[in-house]
mmCIF file of C-alpha atoms and ligand atoms in Angstrom:
data_model
loop_
_atom_site.group_PDB
_atom_site.id
_atom_site.type_symbol
_atom_site.label_atom_id
_atom_site.label_comp_id
_atom_site.label_asym_id
_atom_site.label_seq_id
_atom_site.Cartn_x
_atom_site.Cartn_y
_atom_site.Cartn_z
ATOM 1 C CA MET A 1 0.876 1.215 36.528
ATOM 2 C CA HIS A 2 -2.994 0.581 36.893
ATOM 3 C CA ILE A 3 -5.029 2.964 35.309
ATOM 4 C CA HIS A 4 -8.186 4.369 36.628
ATOM 5 C CA PRO A 5 -11.023 4.641 33.824
ATOM 6 C CA ASP A 6 -11.397 8.472 34.760
ATOM 7 C CA ASP A 7 -7.554 9.312 34.206
ATOM 8 C CA VAL A 8 -6.928 11.501 31.161
ATOM 9 C CA PHE A 9 -3.800 11.369 29.533
ATOM 10 C CA VAL A 10 -2.038 14.363 27.580
ATOM 11 C CA ASP A 11 -1.151 12.341 24.553
ATOM 12 C CA ALA A 12 0.188 9.338 23.172
ATOM 13 C CA ARG A 13 3.726 9.923 24.543
ATOM 14 C CA ALA A 14 2.207 10.454 28.183
ATOM 15 C CA VAL A 15 0.400 6.834 27.738
ATOM 16 C CA VAL A 16 3.809 5.256 26.205
ATOM 17 C CA HIS A 17 5.870 6.894 29.181
ATOM 18 C CA ALA A 18 3.219 5.591 31.863
ATOM 19 C CA LEU A 19 2.492 2.349 30.705
ATOM 20 C CA SER A 20 5.214 0.998 27.978
ATOM 21 C CA PRO A 21 2.508 -0.987 26.789
ATOM 22 C CA ASP A 22 3.346 -4.417 25.492
ATOM 23 C CA GLU A 23 -0.275 -4.898 23.867
ATOM 24 C CA PRO A 24 -1.562 -2.193 21.389
ATOM 25 C CA VAL A 25 -3.689 0.895 23.428
ATOM 26 C CA ILE A 26 -6.446 2.523 21.701
ATOM 27 C CA LEU A 27 -6.568 6.214 22.815
ATOM 28 C CA ASN A 28 -10.211 7.711 22.755
ATOM 29 C CA ARG A 29 -10.926 11.528 22.364
ATOM 30 C CA PRO A 30 -14.513 12.287 23.674
ATOM 31 C CA HIS A 31 -13.820 16.013 22.843
ATOM 32 C CA ALA A 32 -13.283 14.780 19.115
ATOM 33 C CA ALA A 33 -16.485 13.361 19.132
ATOM 34 C CA VAL A 34 -18.445 15.665 20.654
ATOM 35 C CA ARG A 35 -17.458 18.335 18.416
ATOM 36 C CA ALA A 36 -18.245 16.170 15.555
ATOM 37 C CA ALA A 37 -21.860 15.823 16.911
ATOM 38 C CA ARG A 38 -22.275 19.546 17.474
ATOM 39 C CA PHE A 39 -21.144 20.101 14.041
ATOM 40 C CA PHE A 40 -23.865 17.680 12.489
ATOM 41 C CA ILE A 41 -26.466 18.977 15.075
ATOM 42 C CA GLU A 42 -25.787 22.695 14.324
ATOM 43 C CA LYS A 43 -25.358 22.374 10.559
ATOM 44 C CA PHE A 44 -26.823 19.622 8.872
ATOM 45 C CA PRO A 45 -30.143 20.889 7.621
ATOM 46 C CA GLY A 46 -32.099 18.210 9.187
ATOM 47 C CA LYS A 47 -31.697 15.266 11.696
ATOM 48 C CA SER A 48 -28.357 13.271 12.058
ATOM 49 C CA LEU A 49 -28.804 9.534 13.057
ATOM 50 C CA TYR A 50 -25.480 8.138 14.570
ATOM 51 C CA ALA A 51 -24.706 4.537 12.237
ATOM 52 C CA VAL A 52 -23.899 2.457 15.216
ATOM 53 C CA LYS A 53 -21.461 0.041 13.384
ATOM 54 C CA ALA A 54 -19.133 2.300 12.819
ATOM 55 C CA ASN A 55 -18.072 2.240 16.145
ATOM 56 C CA PRO A 56 -20.565 0.761 18.740
ATOM 57 C CA SER A 57 -18.613 1.529 21.849
ATOM 58 C CA PRO A 58 -20.893 2.381 24.724
ATOM 59 C CA ASP A 59 -18.678 4.903 26.068
ATOM 60 C CA LEU A 60 -19.017 6.659 22.408
ATOM 61 C CA LEU A 61 -22.607 6.120 22.670
ATOM 62 C CA ARG A 62 -23.098 7.720 25.540
ATOM 63 C CA VAL A 63 -20.761 10.892 24.338
ATOM 64 C CA LEU A 64 -22.736 11.205 21.220
ATOM 65 C CA TRP A 65 -25.710 10.984 23.335
ATOM 66 C CA ASP A 66 -24.702 14.075 25.817
ATOM 67 C CA ALA A 67 -23.853 15.900 22.674
ATOM 68 C CA GLY A 68 -27.578 15.870 21.744
ATOM 69 C CA ILE A 69 -27.417 12.959 18.933
ATOM 70 C CA THR A 70 -30.902 11.243 19.965
ATOM 71 C CA HIS A 71 -31.390 8.675 17.037
ATOM 72 C CA TYR A 72 -29.401 5.685 16.112
ATOM 73 C CA ASP A 73 -29.218 3.667 13.207
ATOM 74 C CA VAL A 74 -29.039 0.055 13.950
ATOM 75 C CA ALA A 75 -28.342 -2.886 11.470
ATOM 76 C CA SER A 76 -28.779 -6.070 13.927
ATOM 77 C CA ILE A 77 -30.821 -7.186 17.143
ATOM 78 C CA SER A 78 -27.453 -7.090 19.086
ATOM 79 C CA GLU A 79 -27.211 -3.504 18.396
ATOM 80 C CA VAL A 80 -30.749 -2.838 18.899
ATOM 81 C CA ARG A 81 -30.038 -4.667 22.548
ATOM 82 C CA LEU A 82 -26.610 -2.585 23.089
ATOM 83 C CA VAL A 83 -27.804 0.803 22.224
ATOM 84 C CA ARG A 84 -31.303 0.231 23.985
ATOM 85 C CA ALA A 85 -29.238 -1.004 27.172
ATOM 86 C CA THR A 86 -26.767 2.021 27.141
ATOM 87 C CA LEU A 87 -29.379 4.992 26.018
ATOM 88 C CA PRO A 88 -32.991 3.879 27.381
ATOM 89 C CA GLN A 89 -34.362 6.932 25.710
ATOM 90 C CA ALA A 90 -32.860 6.768 22.374
ATOM 91 C CA VAL A 91 -35.002 6.437 19.266
ATOM 92 C CA LEU A 92 -33.658 3.234 17.215
ATOM 93 C CA CYS A 93 -34.169 3.003 13.350
ATOM 94 C CA PHE A 94 -33.576 -0.753 12.409
ATOM 95 C CA MET A 95 -31.823 0.262 8.569
ATOM 96 C CA HIS A 96 -30.676 -3.283 7.571
ATOM 97 C CA PRO A 97 -33.009 -4.030 4.562
ATOM 98 C CA VAL A 98 -32.531 -7.804 5.167
ATOM 99 C CA LYS A 99 -33.675 -8.967 8.807
ATOM 100 C CA THR A 100 -34.845 -12.067 10.481
ATOM 101 C CA PRO A 101 -38.643 -11.952 11.814
ATOM 102 C CA ALA A 102 -37.295 -12.582 15.261
ATOM 103 C CA ALA A 103 -35.056 -9.676 15.167
ATOM 104 C CA ILE A 104 -38.276 -7.383 13.925
ATOM 105 C CA ALA A 105 -40.489 -8.723 16.542
ATOM 106 C CA GLU A 106 -37.993 -8.041 19.414
ATOM 107 C CA ALA A 107 -37.121 -4.880 17.985
ATOM 108 C CA TYR A 108 -40.685 -3.688 17.553
ATOM 109 C CA HIS A 109 -42.455 -5.536 20.765
ATOM 110 C CA ARG A 110 -39.726 -5.300 23.343
ATOM 111 C CA HIS A 111 -37.224 -2.248 22.287
ATOM 112 C CA GLY A 112 -39.938 0.112 20.949
ATOM 113 C CA VAL A 113 -38.206 0.322 17.467
ATOM 114 C CA LYS A 114 -40.954 1.812 15.055
ATOM 115 C CA THR A 115 -38.664 2.521 12.106
ATOM 116 C CA PHE A 116 -37.424 -0.117 9.689
ATOM 117 C CA SER A 117 -35.955 -0.058 6.166
ATOM 118 C CA LEU A 118 -36.714 -2.522 3.335
ATOM 119 C CA ASP A 119 -35.700 -2.892 -0.336
ATOM 120 C CA THR A 120 -38.346 -5.779 -1.144
ATOM 121 C CA ALA A 121 -42.058 -6.835 -0.817
ATOM 122 C CA GLU A 122 -40.977 -9.641 1.119
ATOM 123 C CA GLU A 123 -39.139 -7.829 3.707
ATOM 124 C CA LEU A 124 -42.401 -5.777 3.695
ATOM 125 C CA THR A 125 -44.458 -8.590 4.398
ATOM 126 C CA LYS A 126 -41.990 -9.843 7.053
ATOM 127 C CA ILE A 127 -42.238 -6.556 8.904
ATOM 128 C CA VAL A 128 -45.742 -6.370 8.892
ATOM 129 C CA ASP A 129 -46.064 -10.054 9.963
ATOM 130 C CA ALA A 130 -43.628 -9.561 12.580
ATOM 131 C CA CYS A 131 -45.258 -6.613 14.198
ATOM 132 C CA ARG A 132 -48.679 -7.645 14.667
ATOM 133 C CA ASP A 133 -50.250 -7.861 18.237
ATOM 134 C CA GLY A 134 -51.254 -10.907 19.993
ATOM 135 C CA GLU A 135 -54.611 -10.938 18.026
ATOM 136 C CA GLY A 136 -53.261 -10.419 14.659
ATOM 137 C CA ASN A 137 -54.037 -6.686 14.235
ATOM 138 C CA SER A 138 -51.285 -4.967 11.825
ATOM 139 C CA ALA A 139 -48.978 -2.332 13.920
ATOM 140 C CA ARG A 140 -50.855 1.405 13.314
ATOM 141 C CA ASP A 141 -47.399 3.123 14.202
ATOM 142 C CA LEU A 142 -44.959 1.562 11.737
ATOM 143 C CA ARG A 143 -42.387 3.901 10.231
ATOM 144 C CA LEU A 144 -41.028 2.360 7.057
ATOM 145 C CA ALA A 145 -38.428 3.577 4.813
ATOM 146 C CA VAL A 146 -37.715 2.186 1.327
ATOM 147 C CA ARG A 147 -34.110 1.826 0.556
ATOM 148 C CA LEU A 148 -33.186 2.831 -3.276
ATOM 149 C CA ARG A 149 -29.907 1.520 -4.894
ATOM 150 C CA VAL A 150 -27.730 4.303 -5.815
ATOM 151 C CA SER A 151 -24.423 4.702 -7.626
ATOM 152 C CA SER A 152 -20.943 4.565 -5.082
ATOM 153 C CA GLU A 153 -18.955 5.908 -7.740
ATOM 154 C CA TYR A 154 -17.588 8.822 -5.937
ATOM 155 C CA SER A 155 -16.942 6.883 -2.656
ATOM 156 C CA GLU A 156 -13.812 4.966 -1.283
ATOM 157 C CA LEU A 157 -15.927 2.160 -0.127
ATOM 158 C CA SER A 158 -18.950 0.829 -2.409
ATOM 159 C CA LEU A 159 -22.474 -0.051 -0.723
ATOM 160 C CA ALA A 160 -24.263 0.073 -4.091
ATOM 161 C CA SER A 161 -24.146 -3.736 -4.949
ATOM 162 C CA LYS A 162 -25.499 -5.512 -2.037
ATOM 163 C CA PHE A 163 -28.867 -3.399 -0.961
ATOM 164 C CA GLY A 164 -31.276 -1.034 -2.381
ATOM 165 C CA CYS A 165 -34.138 -1.654 -4.921
ATOM 166 C CA ASP A 166 -33.696 -0.102 -8.295
ATOM 167 C CA LEU A 167 -36.033 2.580 -10.423
ATOM 168 C CA THR A 168 -37.883 -0.236 -11.919
ATOM 169 C CA GLU A 169 -39.035 -1.505 -8.380
ATOM 170 C CA ALA A 170 -39.161 1.473 -6.203
ATOM 171 C CA PRO A 171 -42.333 3.217 -7.163
ATOM 172 C CA ARG A 172 -44.437 -0.160 -6.613
ATOM 173 C CA LEU A 173 -42.635 -0.914 -3.413
ATOM 174 C CA LEU A 174 -43.139 2.687 -2.361
ATOM 175 C CA GLN A 175 -47.083 2.333 -3.186
ATOM 176 C CA ARG A 176 -47.613 -1.221 -1.237
ATOM 177 C CA ALA A 177 -45.360 0.284 1.657
ATOM 178 C CA ARG A 178 -47.673 3.183 1.830
ATOM 179 C CA GLN A 179 -50.639 1.101 2.615
ATOM 180 C CA HIS A 180 -49.133 -0.206 5.727
ATOM 181 C CA CYS A 181 -47.700 3.293 7.543
ATOM 182 C CA ASP A 182 -48.596 6.592 8.236
ATOM 183 C CA TRP A 183 -45.201 7.840 7.803
ATOM 184 C CA LEU A 184 -43.098 6.541 4.668
ATOM 185 C CA GLY A 185 -39.414 7.503 3.617
ATOM 186 C CA VAL A 186 -36.930 7.112 1.182
ATOM 187 C CA CYS A 187 -33.349 6.169 2.210
ATOM 188 C CA PHE A 188 -30.196 5.297 0.197
ATOM 189 C CA HIS A 189 -26.522 5.356 1.165
ATOM 190 C CA VAL A 190 -24.032 6.768 -1.663
ATOM 191 C CA GLY A 191 -21.037 4.516 -0.287
ATOM 192 C CA SER A 192 -18.564 5.442 2.531
ATOM 193 C CA GLN A 193 -15.917 7.933 2.321
ATOM 194 C CA ALA A 194 -18.164 9.979 -0.377
ATOM 195 C CA MET A 195 -15.152 12.167 -1.679
ATOM 196 C CA SER A 196 -17.642 14.675 -3.582
ATOM 197 C CA PRO A 197 -20.975 16.257 -2.718
ATOM 198 C CA PHE A 198 -22.102 15.395 -6.184
ATOM 199 C CA ALA A 199 -22.772 11.859 -4.943
ATOM 200 C CA PHE A 200 -25.673 12.994 -2.907
ATOM 201 C CA VAL A 201 -26.891 15.054 -6.235
ATOM 202 C CA GLN A 202 -27.290 12.066 -8.129
ATOM 203 C CA ALA A 203 -29.071 9.995 -5.434
ATOM 204 C CA LEU A 204 -31.348 12.773 -4.959
ATOM 205 C CA ASP A 205 -32.097 12.926 -8.766
ATOM 206 C CA ARG A 206 -32.824 9.220 -8.494
ATOM 207 C CA THR A 207 -34.989 9.542 -5.574
ATOM 208 C CA ARG A 208 -37.001 12.290 -7.072
ATOM 209 C CA ALA A 209 -37.810 10.191 -10.295
ATOM 210 C CA ALA A 210 -38.939 7.255 -7.786
ATOM 211 C CA ILE A 211 -41.359 9.350 -5.877
ATOM 212 C CA ALA A 212 -42.620 10.879 -9.197
ATOM 213 C CA GLN A 213 -43.414 7.717 -10.509
ATOM 214 C CA ALA A 214 -44.957 6.252 -7.344
ATOM 215 C CA GLY A 215 -47.186 9.203 -6.845
ATOM 216 C CA VAL A 216 -47.516 8.761 -3.105
ATOM 217 C CA VAL A 217 -46.929 10.986 -0.172
ATOM 218 C CA ILE A 218 -43.314 10.997 1.065
ATOM 219 C CA ASP A 219 -42.747 12.098 4.934
ATOM 220 C CA MET A 220 -38.829 11.678 5.369
ATOM 221 C CA ILE A 221 -36.001 11.457 2.906
ATOM 222 C CA ASP A 222 -32.879 9.826 4.392
ATOM 223 C CA VAL A 223 -29.526 10.585 2.610
ATOM 224 C CA GLY A 224 -27.777 7.872 4.688
ATOM 225 C CA GLY A 225 -24.046 8.038 5.613
ATOM 226 C CA GLY A 226 -20.828 8.552 3.509
ATOM 227 C CA PHE A 227 -20.140 11.635 4.828
ATOM 228 C CA PRO A 228 -16.263 11.923 4.568
ATOM 229 C CA SER A 229 -13.364 12.092 7.155
ATOM 230 C CA ILE A 230 -9.710 12.949 6.396
ATOM 231 C CA TYR A 231 -6.936 10.442 5.578
ATOM 232 C CA PRO A 232 -3.727 10.725 3.764
ATOM 233 C CA GLY A 233 -4.424 11.068 0.149
ATOM 234 C CA LEU A 234 -8.070 11.471 0.880
ATOM 235 C CA GLU A 235 -8.792 15.118 1.571
ATOM 236 C CA PRO A 236 -12.307 15.730 0.879
ATOM 237 C CA PRO A 237 -13.943 19.167 0.334
ATOM 238 C CA ALA A 238 -15.669 21.246 3.063
ATOM 239 C CA MET A 239 -18.506 19.314 4.918
ATOM 240 C CA GLU A 240 -20.260 22.495 4.417
ATOM 241 C CA ASP A 241 -20.548 22.042 0.612
ATOM 242 C CA TYR A 242 -22.075 18.812 1.351
ATOM 243 C CA PHE A 243 -24.835 20.078 3.592
ATOM 244 C CA ALA A 244 -25.401 22.848 1.068
ATOM 245 C CA ILE A 245 -25.964 20.692 -1.925
ATOM 246 C CA ILE A 246 -28.188 18.042 -0.047
ATOM 247 C CA ALA A 247 -30.273 20.951 1.379
ATOM 248 C CA ARG A 248 -30.851 22.507 -2.032
ATOM 249 C CA HIS A 249 -31.748 19.418 -3.676
ATOM 250 C CA PHE A 250 -34.164 18.111 -0.710
ATOM 251 C CA GLU A 251 -36.116 21.250 -0.838
ATOM 252 C CA ALA A 252 -36.919 20.637 -4.820
ATOM 253 C CA LEU A 253 -38.208 17.253 -4.082
ATOM 254 C CA PRO A 254 -41.886 16.511 -4.651
ATOM 255 C CA ILE A 255 -42.602 15.459 -1.080
ATOM 256 C CA ALA A 256 -44.903 16.312 2.047
ATOM 257 C CA TYR A 257 -44.481 20.069 3.099
ATOM 258 C CA ASN A 258 -43.671 19.098 6.409
ATOM 259 C CA ALA A 259 -41.116 16.300 5.425
ATOM 260 C CA GLU A 260 -38.081 15.542 7.260
ATOM 261 C CA LEU A 261 -34.450 15.110 5.987
ATOM 262 C CA TRP A 262 -32.378 12.584 7.878
ATOM 263 C CA CYS A 263 -28.855 11.663 7.407
ATOM 264 C CA GLU A 264 -27.118 8.704 9.085
ATOM 265 C CA PRO A 265 -23.070 9.539 9.524
ATOM 266 C CA GLY A 266 -21.025 6.774 11.044
ATOM 267 C CA ARG A 267 -17.411 7.582 10.090
ATOM 268 C CA ALA A 268 -17.979 11.388 10.314
ATOM 269 C CA LEU A 269 -18.979 11.281 13.668
ATOM 270 C CA CYS A 270 -16.202 9.121 14.895
ATOM 271 C CA ALA A 271 -13.208 8.755 12.841
ATOM 272 C CA GLU A 272 -11.652 11.354 15.040
ATOM 273 C CA TYR A 273 -12.593 9.732 18.368
ATOM 274 C CA SER A 274 -9.780 7.282 18.149
ATOM 275 C CA SER A 275 -6.171 6.550 17.376
ATOM 276 C CA LEU A 276 -3.895 3.336 18.347
ATOM 277 C CA ILE A 277 -0.266 2.901 19.782
ATOM 278 C CA VAL A 278 1.239 -0.148 18.097
ATOM 279 C CA ARG A 279 5.068 -1.440 19.042
ATOM 280 C CA VAL A 280 7.334 -2.292 16.381
ATOM 281 C CA GLU A 281 8.215 -5.733 17.233
ATOM 282 C CA ARG A 282 10.573 -6.449 14.515
ATOM 283 C CA ARG A 283 11.817 -4.400 11.390
ATOM 284 C CA ARG A 284 13.061 -6.032 8.053
ATOM 285 C CA GLY A 285 13.986 -3.359 5.643
ATOM 286 C CA ASP A 286 11.305 -1.192 4.931
ATOM 287 C CA GLU A 287 8.740 -3.292 6.618
ATOM 288 C CA LEU A 288 7.747 -3.053 10.323
ATOM 289 C CA PHE A 289 6.374 -6.174 12.008
ATOM 290 C CA ILE A 290 3.827 -4.337 14.656
ATOM 291 C CA ASN A 291 1.383 -5.788 17.120
ATOM 292 C CA ASP A 292 -1.813 -4.881 15.566
ATOM 293 C CA GLY A 293 -2.981 -5.509 12.046
ATOM 294 C CA ALA A 294 -5.676 -6.939 9.413
ATOM 295 C CA TYR A 295 -7.355 -8.872 12.075
ATOM 296 C CA GLY A 296 -7.311 -5.834 14.805
ATOM 297 C CA ALA A 297 -8.043 -2.039 14.005
ATOM 298 C CA LEU A 298 -6.460 -2.067 10.667
ATOM 299 C CA TYR A 299 -8.782 -4.137 8.663
ATOM 300 C CA ASP A 300 -9.404 -1.278 5.949
ATOM 301 C CA ALA A 301 -5.665 -0.574 5.882
ATOM 302 C CA ALA A 302 -5.109 -4.279 4.866
ATOM 303 C CA HIS A 303 -8.218 -5.014 2.917
ATOM 304 C CA VAL A 304 -8.740 -1.980 0.847
ATOM 305 C CA GLY A 305 -5.276 -0.282 1.130
ATOM 306 C CA TRP A 306 -6.524 2.545 3.152
ATOM 307 C CA ARG A 307 -3.720 4.842 4.350
ATOM 308 C CA PHE A 308 -3.763 6.005 8.122
ATOM 309 C CA PRO A 309 -1.752 8.767 9.318
ATOM 310 C CA VAL A 310 1.184 7.891 11.641
ATOM 311 C CA ARG A 311 3.912 9.149 13.817
ATOM 312 C CA ALA A 312 6.550 7.656 15.579
ATOM 313 C CA LEU A 313 6.471 8.243 19.452
ATOM 314 C CA GLY A 314 10.153 8.022 20.458
ATOM 315 C CA ASP A 315 13.130 10.232 20.283
ATOM 316 C CA ALA A 316 13.533 9.277 16.651
ATOM 317 C CA GLU A 317 10.832 11.774 15.656
ATOM 318 C CA GLY A 318 12.397 14.770 13.391
ATOM 319 C CA GLU A 319 15.058 12.476 11.901
ATOM 320 C CA SER A 320 14.779 11.923 8.135
ATOM 321 C CA MET A 321 11.594 10.181 7.032
ATOM 322 C CA GLN A 322 11.344 6.949 5.117
ATOM 323 C CA ASP A 323 8.016 5.088 3.745
ATOM 324 C CA PHE A 324 7.176 1.917 5.498
ATOM 325 C CA SER A 325 4.557 -1.127 4.984
ATOM 326 C CA PHE A 326 3.437 -2.755 8.076
ATOM 327 C CA TYR A 327 2.850 -6.399 9.006
ATOM 328 C CA GLY A 328 0.479 -7.533 11.746
ATOM 329 C CA PRO A 329 0.977 -10.040 14.487
ATOM 330 C CA THR A 330 -1.133 -13.034 13.175
ATOM 331 C CA CYS A 331 1.007 -15.842 11.268
ATOM 332 C CA ASP A 332 -1.295 -15.055 8.060
ATOM 333 C CA ASP A 333 0.333 -13.248 5.242
ATOM 334 C CA ALA A 334 -2.729 -11.648 4.635
ATOM 335 C CA ASP A 335 -1.952 -9.693 7.811
ATOM 336 C CA TYR A 336 -0.067 -6.636 5.799
ATOM 337 C CA MET A 337 -0.925 -3.092 5.400
ATOM 338 C CA GLN A 338 1.035 -1.694 2.361
ATOM 339 C CA GLY A 339 0.639 1.924 3.488
ATOM 340 C CA PRO A 340 3.038 3.588 2.341
ATOM 341 C CA PHE A 341 3.460 4.994 6.088
ATOM 342 C CA ALA A 342 6.059 7.681 6.526
ATOM 343 C CA LEU A 343 8.164 7.228 9.670
ATOM 344 C CA PRO A 344 11.683 8.220 10.937
ATOM 345 C CA ALA A 345 14.016 6.242 8.918
ATOM 346 C CA ASP A 346 16.113 5.050 12.145
ATOM 347 C CA ILE A 347 12.948 3.320 13.702
ATOM 348 C CA GLU A 348 13.655 0.054 15.080
ATOM 349 C CA ALA A 349 12.023 -3.016 17.001
ATOM 350 C CA GLY A 350 10.945 -1.525 20.612
ATOM 351 C CA ASP A 351 9.690 1.733 19.278
ATOM 352 C CA TYR A 352 6.095 2.972 19.552
ATOM 353 C CA VAL A 353 3.698 4.168 16.609
ATOM 354 C CA GLU A 354 0.433 6.185 16.892
ATOM 355 C CA ILE A 355 -1.954 5.152 14.097
ATOM 356 C CA GLY A 356 -4.541 7.888 13.815
ATOM 357 C CA MET A 357 -7.988 8.284 12.334
ATOM 358 C CA LEU A 358 -8.922 4.983 13.690
ATOM 359 C CA GLY A 359 -12.456 5.564 15.671
ATOM 360 C CA ALA A 360 -14.597 4.460 12.517
ATOM 361 C CA TYR A 361 -14.189 1.028 11.439
ATOM 362 C CA GLY A 362 -10.974 0.275 13.322
ATOM 363 C CA ALA A 363 -11.298 -0.039 16.979
ATOM 364 C CA ALA A 364 -14.827 -1.462 16.308
ATOM 365 C CA MET A 365 -13.257 -4.492 14.126
ATOM 366 C CA LYS A 366 -10.727 -5.965 16.273
ATOM 367 C CA THR A 367 -11.170 -9.775 16.584
ATOM 368 C CA GLY A 368 -9.238 -12.095 18.642
ATOM 369 C CA PHE A 369 -8.077 -14.156 15.863
ATOM 370 C CA ASN A 370 -4.695 -15.804 16.527
ATOM 371 C CA GLY A 371 -4.584 -14.823 20.363
ATOM 372 C CA PHE A 372 -4.038 -11.451 19.356
ATOM 373 C CA GLY A 373 -6.738 -8.428 19.962
ATOM 374 C CA ASN A 374 -6.421 -7.144 23.361
ATOM 375 C CA ALA A 375 -6.028 -3.732 23.599
ATOM 376 C CA GLN A 376 -6.423 -1.540 26.667
ATOM 377 C CA GLN A 377 -8.451 2.022 25.979
ATOM 378 C CA VAL A 378 -7.712 5.217 27.405
ATOM 379 C CA VAL A 379 -8.799 8.650 27.112
ATOM 380 C CA VAL A 380 -6.374 11.495 26.019
ATOM 381 C CA ALA A 381 -6.986 15.208 25.641
ATOM 382 C CA ASP A 382 -4.634 16.059 22.488
ATOM 383 C CA GLU A 383 -6.302 16.952 19.224
ATOM 384 C CA PRO A 384 -6.735 14.022 16.369
ATOM 385 C CA MET A 385 -4.232 13.962 13.867
ATOM 386 C CA ALA A 386 -6.421 15.486 11.570
ATOM 387 C CA SER A 387 -10.059 17.154 11.774
ATOM 388 C CA ILE A 388 -12.521 18.393 9.380
ATOM 389 C CA TYR A 389 -14.174 19.945 12.196
ATOM 390 C CA ASP A 390 -11.427 22.277 13.895
ATOM 391 C CA GLY A 391 -11.409 25.099 11.325
ATOM 392 C CA SER A 392 -7.941 24.081 9.867
ATOM 393 C CA ARG A 393 -9.484 22.698 6.765
ATOM 394 C CA LEU A 394 -8.195 24.610 3.300
ATOM 395 C CA LYS A 395 -10.596 27.014 1.822
ATOM 396 C CA PRO A 396 -13.976 25.764 3.266
ATOM 397 C CA ALA A 397 -16.711 27.428 1.275
ATOM 398 C CA VAL A 398 -18.292 28.545 4.343
ATOM 399 C CA ASP A 399 -17.195 28.795 8.148
ATOM 400 C CA ASN A 400 -16.888 25.324 9.172
ATOM 401 C CA VAL A 401 -16.085 25.988 12.662
ATOM 402 C CA VAL A 402 -18.648 24.994 15.653
ATOM 403 C CA SER A 403 -18.155 25.830 19.393
ATOM 404 C CA LEU A 404 -17.650 23.020 21.974
ATOM 405 C CA ARG A 405 -20.749 23.131 24.252
HETATM 406 C C1 PLP B 1 -22.495 1.785 7.079
HETATM 407 C C2 PLP B 1 -23.878 2.537 7.099
HETATM 408 C C3 PLP B 1 -24.145 3.833 7.200
HETATM 409 C C4 PLP B 1 -22.738 4.599 7.841
HETATM 410 O O1 PLP B 1 -21.767 4.889 6.864
HETATM 411 P P1 PLP B 1 -20.523 5.748 6.711
HETATM 412 O O2 PLP B 1 -19.921 5.768 5.357
HETATM 413 O O3 PLP B 1 -19.833 5.285 7.906
HETATM 414 O O4 PLP B 1 -21.234 7.270 7.317
HETATM 415 C C5 PLP B 1 -25.142 4.578 7.360
HETATM 416 N N1 PLP B 1 -26.178 4.101 7.245
HETATM 417 C C6 PLP B 1 -26.328 2.614 6.530
HETATM 418 C C7 PLP B 1 -27.756 2.061 6.053
HETATM 419 C C8 PLP B 1 -25.122 1.892 6.568
HETATM 420 O O5 PLP B 1 -25.401 0.615 6.346
#
């Protein structure tokens, strides 16, 4: 069957019924991304940037833009070009602390990027030099953010060891950066899928110490990403609790009275956007050989043992359940997802399975290794397998529901 890009399927079963797909199919739920974006826009006590690396799909970028996300955290010159080409009006912030001079120059001179992050004096010099005009004059409109190293102890995926300057270096770097810009921020990242709002308390305490020692005016605090989604065994507190704690600690910082508060969610804005249909090609006891895996959308399932929700799409659903592990399609032993993934005990080759919550760091990570990696994309109208935004959360501290526009 030929599908038109505007076709909307009811759900995964309808897709299987219509296509009997021989290769994996990515199911996109624009309504879920809109809901996530509206949630951040209405409830986060500051500005929400979308961290593009979580899922750079142009369709998703347009959905988020239409929902009201105006600022985008980009980390490479390819992401700069992609977002600029897709969303000509968007504000781009180049938040990778190690950039090439050519990337900085192209971003600044060609794509209008003014905001850059840094965590060393060398990077500061690089940015200042790359943004000079033809006569060698310094740029007057730079907006710089010094990246602090903070703990990842509350997060499932650490971002603590690679980037960020520590408290002994931060005050001096803030003072130096202040000399090159009229707008200076501090940013950090508590690690991805932060399972407690307390992660942000620790990071903001460290931010306060750095600012107090530096004694410079700070115009922006960027609390980064790390906002969680829901996966089996990873059920975080209500998002409201994160926002409330961040607001309280932000207000207590020694910063400019009109300082801005930013965040850069990746996962939280797109995890619910996509799921994936795979087919069981072979069963060996409690191991299922499926047609996507570690080199496809299931990188995190293989490499960090992430469990994603699954459901069988055949008639077997409702029978007694059993725990399975998955092998992906490539010839590599590492193409293995331990799970456990609970599926009907009588599942067999030829059956289809939907794997949920793959909109962040899933669909975006597919490679063509070993000749696998093709996947058709379609739009479906049903709800994601779990949602942090649909009001179904247990005991949210405050009302967690937003209306769709
Ligand atoms: C990856 C990244 C993000 C997004 O992180 P999530 O955990 O997906 O929210 C935000 N900011 C920076 C600088 C990043 O590297």
